[in-house]
PDB file of C-alpha atoms in Angstrom:
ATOM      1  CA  UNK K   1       0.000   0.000   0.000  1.00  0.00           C
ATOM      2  CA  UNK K   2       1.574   3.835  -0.760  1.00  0.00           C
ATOM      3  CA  UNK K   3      -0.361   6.790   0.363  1.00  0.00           C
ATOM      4  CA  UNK K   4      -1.468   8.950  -2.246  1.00  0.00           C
ATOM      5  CA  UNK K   5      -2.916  12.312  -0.901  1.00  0.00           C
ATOM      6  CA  UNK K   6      -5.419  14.193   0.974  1.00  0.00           C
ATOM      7  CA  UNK K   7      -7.709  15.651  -0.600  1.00  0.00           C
ATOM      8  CA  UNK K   8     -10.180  18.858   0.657  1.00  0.00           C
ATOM      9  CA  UNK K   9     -13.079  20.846  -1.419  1.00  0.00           C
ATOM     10  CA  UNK K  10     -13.237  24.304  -2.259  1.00  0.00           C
ATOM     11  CA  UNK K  11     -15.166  26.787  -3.397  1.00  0.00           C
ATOM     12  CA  UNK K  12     -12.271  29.807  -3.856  1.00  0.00           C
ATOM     13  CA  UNK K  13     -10.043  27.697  -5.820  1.00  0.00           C
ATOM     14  CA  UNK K  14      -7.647  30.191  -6.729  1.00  0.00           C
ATOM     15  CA  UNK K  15      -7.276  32.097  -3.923  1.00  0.00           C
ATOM     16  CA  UNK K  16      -6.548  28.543  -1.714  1.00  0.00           C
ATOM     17  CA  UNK K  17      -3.696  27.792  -4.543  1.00  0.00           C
ATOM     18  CA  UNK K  18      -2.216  31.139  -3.628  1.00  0.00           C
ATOM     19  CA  UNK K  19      -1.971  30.278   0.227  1.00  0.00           C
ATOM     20  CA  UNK K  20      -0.415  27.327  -0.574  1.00  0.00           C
ATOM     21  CA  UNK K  21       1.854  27.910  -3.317  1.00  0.00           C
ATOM     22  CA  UNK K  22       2.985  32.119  -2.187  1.00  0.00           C
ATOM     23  CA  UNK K  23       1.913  31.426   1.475  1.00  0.00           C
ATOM     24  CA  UNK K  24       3.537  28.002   2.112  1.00  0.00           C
ATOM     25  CA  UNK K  25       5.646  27.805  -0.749  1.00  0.00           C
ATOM     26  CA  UNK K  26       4.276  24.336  -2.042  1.00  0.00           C
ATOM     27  CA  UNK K  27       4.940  23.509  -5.784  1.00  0.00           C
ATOM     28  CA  UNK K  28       1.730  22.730  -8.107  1.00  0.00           C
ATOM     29  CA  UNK K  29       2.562  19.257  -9.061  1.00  0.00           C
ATOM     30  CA  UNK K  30      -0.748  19.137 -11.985  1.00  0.00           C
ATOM     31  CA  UNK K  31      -4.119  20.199 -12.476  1.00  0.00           C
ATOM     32  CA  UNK K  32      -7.072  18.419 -14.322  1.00  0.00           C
ATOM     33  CA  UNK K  33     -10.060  19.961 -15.717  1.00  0.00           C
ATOM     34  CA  UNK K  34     -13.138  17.849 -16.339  1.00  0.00           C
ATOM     35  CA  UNK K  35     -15.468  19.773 -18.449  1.00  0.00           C
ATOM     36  CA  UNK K  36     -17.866  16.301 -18.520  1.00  0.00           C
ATOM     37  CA  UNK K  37     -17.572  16.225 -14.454  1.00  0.00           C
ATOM     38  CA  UNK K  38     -17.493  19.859 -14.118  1.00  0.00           C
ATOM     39  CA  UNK K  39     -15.143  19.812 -11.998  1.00  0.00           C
ATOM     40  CA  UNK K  40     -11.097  20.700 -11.468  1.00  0.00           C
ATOM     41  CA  UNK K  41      -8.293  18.933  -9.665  1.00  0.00           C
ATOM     42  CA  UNK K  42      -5.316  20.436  -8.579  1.00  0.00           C
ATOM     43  CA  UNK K  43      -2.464  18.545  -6.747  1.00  0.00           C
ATOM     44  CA  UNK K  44       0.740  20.258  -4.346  1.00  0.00           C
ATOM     45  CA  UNK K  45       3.575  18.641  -3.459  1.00  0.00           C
ATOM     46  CA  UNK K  46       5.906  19.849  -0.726  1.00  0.00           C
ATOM     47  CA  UNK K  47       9.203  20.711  -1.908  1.00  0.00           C
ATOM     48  CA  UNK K  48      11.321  18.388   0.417  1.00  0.00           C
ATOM     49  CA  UNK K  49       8.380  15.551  -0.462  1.00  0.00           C
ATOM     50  CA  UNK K  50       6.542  16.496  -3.305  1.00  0.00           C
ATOM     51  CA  UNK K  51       4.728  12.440  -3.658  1.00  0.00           C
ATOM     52  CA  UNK K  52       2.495  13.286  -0.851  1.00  0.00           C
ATOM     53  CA  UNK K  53       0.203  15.421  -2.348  1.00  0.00           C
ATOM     54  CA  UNK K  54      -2.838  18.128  -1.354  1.00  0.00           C
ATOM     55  CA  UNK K  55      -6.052  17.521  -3.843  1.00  0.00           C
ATOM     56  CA  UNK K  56      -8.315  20.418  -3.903  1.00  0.00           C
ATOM     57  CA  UNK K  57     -11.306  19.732  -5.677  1.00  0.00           C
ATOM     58  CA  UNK K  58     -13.132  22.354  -7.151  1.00  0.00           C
ATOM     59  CA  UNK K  59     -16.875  21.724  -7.997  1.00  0.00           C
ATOM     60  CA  UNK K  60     -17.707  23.910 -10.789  1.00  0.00           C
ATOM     61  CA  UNK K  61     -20.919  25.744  -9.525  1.00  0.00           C
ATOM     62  CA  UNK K  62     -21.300  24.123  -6.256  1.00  0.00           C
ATOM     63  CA  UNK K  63     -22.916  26.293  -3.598  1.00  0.00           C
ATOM     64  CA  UNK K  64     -22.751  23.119  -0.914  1.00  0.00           C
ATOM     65  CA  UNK K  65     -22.078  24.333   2.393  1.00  0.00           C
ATOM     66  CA  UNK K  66     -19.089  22.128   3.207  1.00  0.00           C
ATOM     67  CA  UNK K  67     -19.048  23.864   6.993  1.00  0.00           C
ATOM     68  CA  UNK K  68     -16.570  23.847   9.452  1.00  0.00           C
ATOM     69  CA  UNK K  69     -15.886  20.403   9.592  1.00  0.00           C
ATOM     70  CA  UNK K  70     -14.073  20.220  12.806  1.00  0.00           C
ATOM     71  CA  UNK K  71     -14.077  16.291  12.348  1.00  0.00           C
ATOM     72  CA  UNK K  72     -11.578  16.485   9.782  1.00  0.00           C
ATOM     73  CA  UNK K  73      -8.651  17.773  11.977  1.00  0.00           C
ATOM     74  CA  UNK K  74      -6.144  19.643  10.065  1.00  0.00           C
ATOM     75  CA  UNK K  75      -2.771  19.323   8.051  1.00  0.00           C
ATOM     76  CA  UNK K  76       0.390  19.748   9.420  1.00  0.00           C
ATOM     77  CA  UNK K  77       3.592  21.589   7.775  1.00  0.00           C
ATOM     78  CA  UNK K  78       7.375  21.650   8.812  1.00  0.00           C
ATOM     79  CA  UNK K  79       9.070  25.349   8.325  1.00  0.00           C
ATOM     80  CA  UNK K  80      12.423  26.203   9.066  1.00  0.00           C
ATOM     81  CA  UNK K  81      11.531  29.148  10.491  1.00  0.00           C
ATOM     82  CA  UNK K  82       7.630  29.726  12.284  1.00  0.00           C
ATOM     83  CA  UNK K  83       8.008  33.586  12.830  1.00  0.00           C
ATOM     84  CA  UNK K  84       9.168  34.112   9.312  1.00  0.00           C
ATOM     85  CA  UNK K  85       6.369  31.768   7.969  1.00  0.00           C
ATOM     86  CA  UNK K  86       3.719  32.895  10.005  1.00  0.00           C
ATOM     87  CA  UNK K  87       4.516  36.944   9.349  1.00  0.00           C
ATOM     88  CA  UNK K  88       4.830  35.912   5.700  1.00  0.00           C
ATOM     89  CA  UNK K  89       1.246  34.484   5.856  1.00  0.00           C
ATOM     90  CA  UNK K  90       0.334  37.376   7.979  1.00  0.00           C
ATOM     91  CA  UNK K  91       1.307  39.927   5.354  1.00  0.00           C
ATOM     92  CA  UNK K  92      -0.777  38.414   2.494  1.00  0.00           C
ATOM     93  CA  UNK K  93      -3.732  39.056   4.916  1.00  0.00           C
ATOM     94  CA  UNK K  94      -3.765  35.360   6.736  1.00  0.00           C
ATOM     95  CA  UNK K  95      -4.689  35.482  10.414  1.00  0.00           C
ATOM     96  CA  UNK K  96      -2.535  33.616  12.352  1.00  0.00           C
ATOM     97  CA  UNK K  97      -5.314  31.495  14.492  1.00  0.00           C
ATOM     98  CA  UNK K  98      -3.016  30.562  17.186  1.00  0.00           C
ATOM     99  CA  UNK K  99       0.198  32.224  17.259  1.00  0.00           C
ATOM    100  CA  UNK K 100       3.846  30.433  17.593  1.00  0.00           C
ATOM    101  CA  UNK K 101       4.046  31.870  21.291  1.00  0.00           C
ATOM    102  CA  UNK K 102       6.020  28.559  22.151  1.00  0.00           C
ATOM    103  CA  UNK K 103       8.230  29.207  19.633  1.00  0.00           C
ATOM    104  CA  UNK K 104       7.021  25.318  18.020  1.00  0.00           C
ATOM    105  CA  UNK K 105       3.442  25.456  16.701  1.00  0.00           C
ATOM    106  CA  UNK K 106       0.670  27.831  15.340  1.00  0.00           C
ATOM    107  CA  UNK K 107      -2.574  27.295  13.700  1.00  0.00           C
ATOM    108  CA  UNK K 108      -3.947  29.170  10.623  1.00  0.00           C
ATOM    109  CA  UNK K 109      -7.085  29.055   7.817  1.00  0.00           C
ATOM    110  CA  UNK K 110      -6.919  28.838   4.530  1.00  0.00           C
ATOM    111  CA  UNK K 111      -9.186  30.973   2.351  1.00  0.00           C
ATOM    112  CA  UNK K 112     -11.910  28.000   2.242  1.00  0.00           C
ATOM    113  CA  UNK K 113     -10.983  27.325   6.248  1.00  0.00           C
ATOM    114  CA  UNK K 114      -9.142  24.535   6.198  1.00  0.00           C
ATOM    115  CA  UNK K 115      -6.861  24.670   9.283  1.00  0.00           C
ATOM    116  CA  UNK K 116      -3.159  24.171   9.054  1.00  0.00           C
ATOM    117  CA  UNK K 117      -0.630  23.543  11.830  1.00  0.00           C
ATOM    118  CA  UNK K 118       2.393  24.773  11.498  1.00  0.00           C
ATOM    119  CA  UNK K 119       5.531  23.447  13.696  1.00  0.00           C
ATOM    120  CA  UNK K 120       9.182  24.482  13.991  1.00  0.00           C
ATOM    121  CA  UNK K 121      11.961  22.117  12.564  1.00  0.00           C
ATOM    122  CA  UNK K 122      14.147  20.548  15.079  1.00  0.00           C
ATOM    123  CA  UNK K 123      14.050  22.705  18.400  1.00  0.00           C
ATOM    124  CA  UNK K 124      11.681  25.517  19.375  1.00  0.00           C
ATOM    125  CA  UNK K 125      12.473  29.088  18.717  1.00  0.00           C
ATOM    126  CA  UNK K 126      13.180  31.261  21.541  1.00  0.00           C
ATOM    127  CA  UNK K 127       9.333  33.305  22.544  1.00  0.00           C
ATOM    128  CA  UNK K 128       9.851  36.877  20.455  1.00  0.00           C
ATOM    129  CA  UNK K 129       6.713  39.094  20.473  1.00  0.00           C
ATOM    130  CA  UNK K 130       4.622  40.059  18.848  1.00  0.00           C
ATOM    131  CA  UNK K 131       4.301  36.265  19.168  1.00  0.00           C
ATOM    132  CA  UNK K 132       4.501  35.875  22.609  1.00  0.00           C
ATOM    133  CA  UNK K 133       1.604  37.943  24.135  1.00  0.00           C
ATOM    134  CA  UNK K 134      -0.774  37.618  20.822  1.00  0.00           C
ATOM    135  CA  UNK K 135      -3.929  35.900  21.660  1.00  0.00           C
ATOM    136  CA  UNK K 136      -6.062  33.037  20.039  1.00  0.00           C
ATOM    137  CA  UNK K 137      -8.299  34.045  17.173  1.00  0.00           C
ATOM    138  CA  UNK K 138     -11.033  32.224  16.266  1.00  0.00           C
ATOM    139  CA  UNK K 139     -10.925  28.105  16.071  1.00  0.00           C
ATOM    140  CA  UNK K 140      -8.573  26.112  14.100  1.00  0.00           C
TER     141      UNK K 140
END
């Protein structure tokens, strides 16, 4: 058995490719339109492992509420650096959810509110503000 990919539903697909290609930096590994399905599939890879792929699946037309379906969980992302990555998201208008106060993890939304943790590579950072005495916003 080989995992594949995960794969989550939109309704903004372009502006969700933007957070993750210019937001997290992932790589668009292809893209399939189905004019028959109505329908488009677009796959990310992760530079360091770009076979374990993101699917969002846009549903041409769909109005479907797919809610905030806090039985899903969230995906989780490496950075080398979660100050730089989260003020990065921060300054394309992303609000960091829970901040990196421990210097480890924070939470964000994408565009179509799918939460993604985000977690420090090798050892927590040392608390810097404005990190440190931000407060929670919203759920993740």
């Amino acid at each position: 058995m080989k995992y594949l990919h995960a794969m989550l539903r939109v309704h903004d697909l372009e502006a969700t490719s933007r957070f993750f290609t210019e937001g997290l930096g992932l790589k668009q590994t292809r893209r399939m339109d189905s004019e028959e399905g109505k329908f488009t599939l677009v796959y990310f890879g992760a530079p360091e492992n770009p076979e374990a792929e993101i699917e969002l699946t846009h549903n041409w037309g769909s109005d479907e509420d797919y809610g905030n379906a806090r039985n899903f969980g969230h995906l989780a992302f490496e950075v080398d650096d979660i100050y730089a990555t989260c003020a990065h998201l921060q300054s394309l208008g992303v609000t960091i959810n829970r901040p990196p106060r421990d210097g480890r993890m924070a939470f964000v939304l994408s565009p179509d509110r799918i939460s993604i943790e985000l977690l420090q590579k090798g050892e927590r950072l040392p608390p810097a503000e404005p990190w440190a005495s931000m407060p929670n916003t919203g759920q993740w």
